[in-house]
Amino acid sequence: MAEQMHTGRPMARFVYTFAAAVVGCFVAAILYVLVFASGVASDIRHDVEHSLVRNEFANQMRQLAHDQSQISHWDEMVRAVKSESAEELLRSKVAGWIWKDFGVQYTIVVGPELRTKAVLFKREVMDAAHGDETIAQHHDLIERAQQNYLSQSVVSSEGHRAESHPVRSQTPIDVRAIRQVAGKPGIVAVQAIVPHENEYLVDRLPHTMVTFKPFASQKVEAIGDRQGVADMKLVHQSSAVSGDIWSVVELEDANQELAFQLVWKSVSPWNTILSGTLGVVIAMLAAASLAMLFISRRHRQALLALEQSN
């Protein structure tokens, strides 16, 4: 009898060990599913965030080009550059709203020979020399805008004009880029000054308009908040951040060169998934453990009873 009881104890220990191993495998399977789900959710979140951020900044650039076209695609502005009265037009009909309504800090009228004709800084018309540095820094955008116009201009006996809308057409003639002006990052948009309805251009090369809309840190953060990302920053490539906690979208300028990066803190979906499933996981684990304990005890009792009957 003592030998039978001695034989039953190892068997009972084996039953409990097997039950514990089954529960352990169950826990490992749940953890694997949670980790895998977290990885998939992280990849999806990464793609969605990057797509939203890129689209938002593309929309910001398109919006500035549209706002600018209200001045550059305007018969009255065409007449002003013809008569060398662009400064007066900016002062009387543009200064009161372009900064207040659209956040455009610089509005610069540039002649065909890339010389400054008029400069509006926020609400104040300034000496033309204040625009020379900006024109020198971004002459590539101005020259590209001129070429875009020339590629789509039509000529008649009355003069030159654009064939279609400078921004809303299938082939817009404006040029946009993320650049720095006076040490501040923002959008630089350049468009040829073209007639809207009744005017024509005399010269083959057009006057152009350069506008600059800065991105203050608060504005960038507000854009990030709208897209559901935290601590978004616009940084120059020379001061770019790195690390696993940061998501990065690289912004190329009009020359396809890396200029700025949008960075924000990545939030892992692990905590959200864990908090949402923890209660269910604990309940399932408790139920599985109790079931295995019940089965093990019943199996142990059956083994002992069988040994005793023998």
GROMACS .gro file of C-alpha atoms in nm:
model
  310
    1MET     CA    1   0.000   0.000   0.000
    2ALA     CA    2   0.281   0.239   0.088
    3GLU     CA    3   0.448   0.156  -0.244
    4GLN     CA    4   0.125   0.243  -0.431
    5MET     CA    5   0.097   0.581  -0.253
    6HIS     CA    6   0.462   0.647  -0.334
    7THR     CA    7   0.391   0.576  -0.700
    8GLY     CA    8   0.084   0.803  -0.696
    9ARG     CA    9   0.270   1.111  -0.575
   10PRO     CA   10   0.500   1.144  -0.883
   11MET     CA   11   0.200   1.090  -1.106
   12ALA     CA   12   0.008   1.362  -0.924
   13ARG     CA   13   0.303   1.597  -0.956
   14PHE     CA   14   0.317   1.520  -1.327
   15VAL     CA   15  -0.052   1.605  -1.365
   16TYR     CA   16  -0.009   1.939  -1.190
   17THR     CA   17   0.308   2.015  -1.389
   18PHE     CA   18   0.128   1.937  -1.712
   19ALA     CA   19  -0.162   2.162  -1.613
   20ALA     CA   20   0.078   2.446  -1.527
   21ALA     CA   21   0.252   2.399  -1.865
   22VAL     CA   22  -0.084   2.422  -2.046
   23VAL     CA   23  -0.169   2.745  -1.861
   24GLY     CA   24   0.181   2.880  -1.940
   25CYS     CA   25   0.134   2.805  -2.311
   26PHE     CA   26  -0.204   2.979  -2.296
   27VAL     CA   27  -0.042   3.288  -2.143
   28ALA     CA   28   0.238   3.284  -2.401
   29ALA     CA   29  -0.017   3.259  -2.683
   30ILE     CA   30  -0.213   3.556  -2.550
   31LEU     CA   31   0.105   3.763  -2.514
   32TYR     CA   32   0.210   3.674  -2.869
   33VAL     CA   33  -0.129   3.782  -3.005
   34LEU     CA   34  -0.114   4.110  -2.811
   35VAL     CA   35   0.242   4.186  -2.923
   36PHE     CA   36   0.159   4.097  -3.284
   37ALA     CA   37  -0.156   4.312  -3.274
   38SER     CA   38   0.045   4.599  -3.126
   39GLY     CA   39   0.299   4.572  -3.408
   40VAL     CA   40   0.029   4.572  -3.676
   41ALA     CA   41  -0.149   4.865  -3.511
   42SER     CA   42   0.182   5.054  -3.484
   43ASP     CA   43   0.252   5.004  -3.856
   44ILE     CA   44  -0.098   5.119  -3.950
   45ARG     CA   45  -0.073   5.419  -3.719
   46HIS     CA   46   0.267   5.507  -3.868
   47ASP     CA   47   0.132   5.498  -4.224
   48VAL     CA   48  -0.185   5.691  -4.138
   49GLU     CA   49   0.000   5.959  -3.940
   50HIS     CA   50   0.258   6.011  -4.215
   51SER     CA   51  -0.011   6.029  -4.481
   52LEU     CA   52  -0.218   6.278  -4.280
   53VAL     CA   53   0.082   6.499  -4.203
   54ARG     CA   54   0.204   6.501  -4.565
   55ASN     CA   55  -0.142   6.580  -4.694
   56GLU     CA   56  -0.192   6.856  -4.440
   57PHE     CA   57   0.130   7.033  -4.537
   58ALA     CA   58   0.054   6.984  -4.907
   59ASN     CA   59  -0.284   7.147  -4.840
   60GLN     CA   60  -0.113   7.433  -4.659
   61MET     CA   61   0.106   7.494  -4.962
   62ARG     CA   62  -0.185   7.473  -5.205
   63GLN     CA   63  -0.384   7.712  -4.989
   64LEU     CA   64  -0.108   7.972  -4.991
   65ALA     CA   65  -0.081   7.943  -5.371
   66HIS     CA   66  -0.458   7.995  -5.396
   67ASP     CA   67  -0.447   8.294  -5.160
   68GLN     CA   68  -0.159   8.443  -5.356
   69SER     CA   69  -0.343   8.402  -5.685
   70GLN     CA   70  -0.607   8.646  -5.563
   71ILE     CA   71  -0.342   8.914  -5.611
   72SER     CA   72  -0.116   8.777  -5.882
   73HIS     CA   73  -0.407   8.663  -6.103
   74TRP     CA   74  -0.570   9.005  -6.105
   75ASP     CA   75  -0.614   9.259  -6.381
   76GLU     CA   76  -0.558   9.546  -6.144
   77MET     CA   77  -0.219   9.409  -6.039
   78VAL     CA   78  -0.127   9.365  -6.406
   79ARG     CA   79  -0.212   9.731  -6.469
   80ALA     CA   80  -0.012   9.831  -6.160
   81VAL     CA   81   0.308   9.660  -6.274
   82LYS     CA   82   0.267   9.810  -6.620
   83SER     CA   83   0.240  10.159  -6.473
   84GLU     CA   84   0.507  10.104  -6.203
   85SER     CA   85   0.247  10.159  -5.930
   86ALA     CA   86   0.267   9.821  -5.758
   87GLU     CA   87   0.367   9.978  -5.426
   88GLU     CA   88   0.057  10.195  -5.420
   89LEU     CA   89  -0.170   9.903  -5.501
   90LEU     CA   90  -0.017   9.693  -5.224
   91ARG     CA   91  -0.061   9.978  -4.980
   92SER     CA   92  -0.417  10.067  -5.071
   93LYS     CA   93  -0.580   9.732  -5.153
   94VAL     CA   94  -0.366   9.448  -5.015
   95ALA     CA   95  -0.195   9.555  -4.693
   96GLY     CA   96  -0.518   9.561  -4.494
   97TRP     CA   97  -0.598   9.192  -4.527
   98ILE     CA   98  -0.324   8.966  -4.659
   99TRP     CA   99  -0.141   8.936  -4.323
  100LYS     CA  100  -0.452   8.947  -4.108
  101ASP     CA  101  -0.657   8.697  -4.311
  102PHE     CA  102  -0.393   8.470  -4.463
  103GLY     CA  103  -0.085   8.506  -4.242
  104VAL     CA  104   0.133   8.613  -4.537
  105GLN     CA  105   0.434   8.795  -4.392
  106TYR     CA  106   0.616   8.899  -4.710
  107THR     CA  107   0.464   8.996  -5.045
  108ILE     CA  108   0.726   9.093  -5.303
  109VAL     CA  109   0.671   9.203  -5.662
  110VAL     CA  110   0.968   9.109  -5.882
  111GLY     CA  111   1.043   9.243  -6.228
  112PRO     CA  112   1.126   9.023  -6.527
  113GLU     CA  113   1.496   9.095  -6.473
  114LEU     CA  114   1.468   8.972  -6.110
  115ARG     CA  115   1.476   9.319  -5.959
  116THR     CA  116   1.257   9.411  -5.663
  117LYS     CA  117   0.965   9.636  -5.757
  118ALA     CA  118   0.766   9.646  -5.433
  119VAL     CA  119   0.780   9.490  -5.085
  120LEU     CA  120   0.495   9.449  -4.838
  121PHE     CA  121   0.593   9.324  -4.491
  122LYS     CA  122   0.275   9.227  -4.306
  123ARG     CA  123   0.081   9.558  -4.329
  124GLU     CA  124   0.367   9.791  -4.415
  125VAL     CA  125   0.503   9.880  -4.758
  126MET     CA  126   0.881   9.892  -4.731
  127ASP     CA  127   1.169  10.010  -4.945
  128ALA     CA  128   1.229   9.779  -5.240
  129ALA     CA  129   1.581   9.702  -5.119
  130HIS     CA  130   1.431   9.496  -4.834
  131GLY     CA  131   1.335   9.231  -5.088
  132ASP     CA  132   1.673   9.193  -5.257
  133GLU     CA  133   1.808   8.930  -5.017
  134THR     CA  134   1.492   8.718  -5.042
  135ILE     CA  135   1.502   8.734  -5.421
  136ALA     CA  136   1.868   8.635  -5.425
  137GLN     CA  137   1.801   8.339  -5.196
  138HIS     CA  138   1.505   8.210  -5.396
  139HIS     CA  139   1.587   8.317  -5.751
  140ASP     CA  140   1.562   7.952  -5.860
  141LEU     CA  141   1.192   7.949  -5.768
  142ILE     CA  142   1.135   8.278  -5.951
  143GLU     CA  143   1.307   8.157  -6.265
  144ARG     CA  144   1.109   7.834  -6.254
  145ALA     CA  145   0.783   8.027  -6.218
  146GLN     CA  146   0.881   8.236  -6.522
  147GLN     CA  147   0.949   7.924  -6.725
  148ASN     CA  148   0.622   7.767  -6.613
  149TYR     CA  149   0.439   8.074  -6.739
  150LEU     CA  150   0.625   8.077  -7.070
  151SER     CA  151   0.543   7.711  -7.130
  152GLN     CA  152   0.170   7.786  -7.107
  153SER     CA  153   0.136   8.144  -7.226
  154VAL     CA  154  -0.057   8.226  -7.540
  155VAL     CA  155   0.023   8.514  -7.773
  156SER     CA  156  -0.219   8.729  -7.966
  157SER     CA  157  -0.208   9.063  -8.140
  158GLU     CA  158  -0.292   9.226  -7.805
  159GLY     CA  159  -0.010   9.063  -7.608
  160HIS     CA  160   0.061   8.766  -7.380
  161ARG     CA  161  -0.161   8.594  -7.124
  162ALA     CA  162  -0.179   8.263  -6.938
  163GLU     CA  163  -0.376   7.989  -7.105
  164SER     CA  164  -0.544   7.866  -6.785
  165HIS     CA  165  -0.580   7.944  -6.414
  166PRO     CA  166  -0.233   7.965  -6.253
  167VAL     CA  167  -0.323   7.736  -5.959
  168ARG     CA  168  -0.644   7.544  -6.023
  169SER     CA  169  -0.558   7.413  -6.369
  170GLN     CA  170  -0.424   7.066  -6.447
  171THR     CA  171  -0.080   7.219  -6.501
  172PRO     CA  172  -0.040   7.502  -6.247
  173ILE     CA  173   0.230   7.757  -6.317
  174ASP     CA  174   0.306   7.844  -5.956
  175VAL     CA  175   0.609   7.714  -5.762
  176ARG     CA  176   0.603   7.631  -5.390
  177ALA     CA  177   0.866   7.518  -5.143
  178ILE     CA  178   0.942   7.493  -4.773
  179ARG     CA  179   1.224   7.744  -4.726
  180GLN     CA  180   1.370   7.986  -4.473
  181VAL     CA  181   1.323   8.362  -4.496
  182ALA     CA  182   1.497   8.584  -4.242
  183GLY     CA  183   1.582   8.273  -4.041
  184LYS     CA  184   1.219   8.155  -4.017
  185PRO     CA  185   1.089   7.837  -4.182
  186GLY     CA  186   0.774   7.859  -4.387
  187ILE     CA  187   0.621   7.833  -4.732
  188VAL     CA  188   0.761   8.035  -5.021
  189ALA     CA  189   0.519   8.058  -5.313
  190VAL     CA  190   0.601   8.221  -5.646
  191GLN     CA  191   0.359   8.297  -5.929
  192ALA     CA  192   0.373   8.497  -6.248
  193ILE     CA  193   0.151   8.805  -6.234
  194VAL     CA  194  -0.099   8.729  -6.507
  195PRO     CA  195  -0.427   8.880  -6.630
  196HIS     CA  196  -0.759   8.750  -6.506
  197GLU     CA  197  -1.000   8.868  -6.775
  198ASN     CA  198  -0.934   9.179  -6.979
  199GLU     CA  199  -0.565   9.259  -6.959
  200TYR     CA  200  -0.265   9.137  -7.154
  201LEU     CA  201   0.106   9.132  -7.078
  202VAL     CA  202   0.330   9.339  -7.301
  203ASP     CA  203   0.658   9.168  -7.216
  204ARG     CA  204   0.727   8.806  -7.289
  205LEU     CA  205   0.883   8.752  -6.944
  206PRO     CA  206   0.631   8.827  -6.671
  207HIS     CA  207   0.659   9.006  -6.341
  208THR     CA  208   0.637   8.758  -6.057
  209MET     CA  209   0.507   8.767  -5.702
  210VAL     CA  210   0.686   8.605  -5.410
  211THR     CA  211   0.492   8.543  -5.091
  212PHE     CA  212   0.615   8.394  -4.766
  213LYS     CA  213   0.401   8.244  -4.491
  214PRO     CA  214   0.602   8.153  -4.180
  215PHE     CA  215   0.539   7.847  -3.968
  216ALA     CA  216   0.557   7.950  -3.605
  217SER     CA  217   0.611   7.664  -3.360
  218GLN     CA  218   0.259   7.714  -3.221
  219LYS     CA  219   0.111   7.679  -3.569
  220VAL     CA  220   0.304   7.358  -3.636
  221GLU     CA  221   0.191   7.217  -3.301
  222ALA     CA  222  -0.168   7.313  -3.382
  223ILE     CA  223  -0.144   7.128  -3.713
  224GLY     CA  224  -0.012   6.826  -3.524
  225ASP     CA  225  -0.298   6.846  -3.275
  226ARG     CA  226  -0.549   6.844  -3.561
  227GLN     CA  227  -0.387   6.528  -3.695
  228GLY     CA  228  -0.376   6.364  -3.352
  229VAL     CA  229   0.004   6.364  -3.310
  230ALA     CA  230   0.200   6.502  -3.015
  231ASP     CA  231   0.477   6.763  -2.999
  232MET     CA  232   0.509   6.821  -3.373
  233LYS     CA  233   0.806   7.036  -3.477
  234LEU     CA  234   0.943   7.165  -3.806
  235VAL     CA  235   1.321   7.142  -3.795
  236HIS     CA  236   1.598   7.209  -4.043
  237GLN     CA  237   1.793   6.906  -4.159
  238SER     CA  238   2.101   7.039  -3.981
  239SER     CA  239   1.924   7.004  -3.646
  240ALA     CA  240   1.722   6.693  -3.720
  241VAL     CA  241   1.633   6.463  -3.432
  242SER     CA  242   1.660   6.087  -3.427
  243GLY     CA  243   1.547   5.805  -3.203
  244ASP     CA  244   1.271   5.549  -3.177
  245ILE     CA  245   1.029   5.786  -3.001
  246TRP     CA  246   1.020   6.028  -3.296
  247SER     CA  247   0.832   5.992  -3.623
  248VAL     CA  248   0.985   6.182  -3.914
  249VAL     CA  249   0.848   6.314  -4.244
  250GLU     CA  250   1.111   6.459  -4.473
  251LEU     CA  251   1.010   6.766  -4.673
  252GLU     CA  252   1.192   6.825  -4.999
  253ASP     CA  253   1.211   7.168  -5.153
  254ALA     CA  254   1.132   7.252  -5.515
  255ASN     CA  255   1.475   7.121  -5.622
  256GLN     CA  256   1.403   6.777  -5.469
  257GLU     CA  257   1.661   6.840  -5.198
  258LEU     CA  258   1.602   6.760  -4.833
  259ALA     CA  259   1.552   7.085  -4.647
  260PHE     CA  260   1.327   7.032  -4.346
  261GLN     CA  261   1.184   6.753  -4.140
  262LEU     CA  262   0.855   6.728  -3.956
  263VAL     CA  263   0.905   6.535  -3.633
  264TRP     CA  264   0.666   6.431  -3.361
  265LYS     CA  265   0.659   6.188  -3.072
  266SER     CA  266   0.535   5.843  -3.161
  267VAL     CA  267   0.282   5.691  -2.924
  268SER     CA  268   0.290   5.312  -2.911
  269PRO     CA  269  -0.054   5.148  -2.927
  270TRP     CA  270   0.063   4.885  -2.676
  271ASN     CA  271  -0.076   5.067  -2.372
  272THR     CA  272  -0.410   5.124  -2.543
  273ILE     CA  273  -0.439   4.761  -2.652
  274LEU     CA  274  -0.331   4.633  -2.310
  275SER     CA  275  -0.569   4.858  -2.117
  276GLY     CA  276  -0.856   4.759  -2.347
  277THR     CA  277  -0.794   4.385  -2.322
  278LEU     CA  278  -0.642   4.341  -1.977
  279GLY     CA  279  -0.972   4.267  -1.802
  280VAL     CA  280  -1.073   4.008  -2.062
  281VAL     CA  281  -0.729   3.849  -2.059
  282ILE     CA  282  -0.728   3.818  -1.679
  283ALA     CA  283  -1.079   3.668  -1.682
  284MET     CA  284  -0.983   3.416  -1.953
  285LEU     CA  285  -0.661   3.330  -1.771
  286ALA     CA  286  -0.846   3.281  -1.443
  287ALA     CA  287  -1.110   3.065  -1.612
  288ALA     CA  288  -0.843   2.854  -1.786
  289SER     CA  289  -0.645   2.815  -1.463
  290LEU     CA  290  -0.952   2.710  -1.265
  291ALA     CA  291  -1.053   2.466  -1.540
  292MET     CA  292  -0.706   2.308  -1.549
  293LEU     CA  293  -0.697   2.294  -1.167
  294PHE     CA  294  -1.034   2.120  -1.161
  295ILE     CA  295  -0.930   1.872  -1.431
  296SER     CA  296  -0.598   1.805  -1.256
  297ARG     CA  297  -0.760   1.739  -0.921
  298ARG     CA  298  -1.018   1.510  -1.076
  299HIS     CA  299  -0.748   1.327  -1.270
  300ARG     CA  300  -0.532   1.294  -0.955
  301GLN     CA  301  -0.825   1.158  -0.758
  302ALA     CA  302  -0.900   0.912  -1.035
  303LEU     CA  303  -0.538   0.794  -1.041
  304LEU     CA  304  -0.530   0.751  -0.665
  305ALA     CA  305  -0.858   0.564  -0.667
  306LEU     CA  306  -0.732   0.337  -0.941
  307GLU     CA  307  -0.411   0.265  -0.754
  308GLN     CA  308  -0.602   0.192  -0.433
  309SER     CA  309  -0.836  -0.046  -0.610
  310ASN     CA  310  -0.537  -0.236  -0.745
   0.00000   0.00000   0.00000
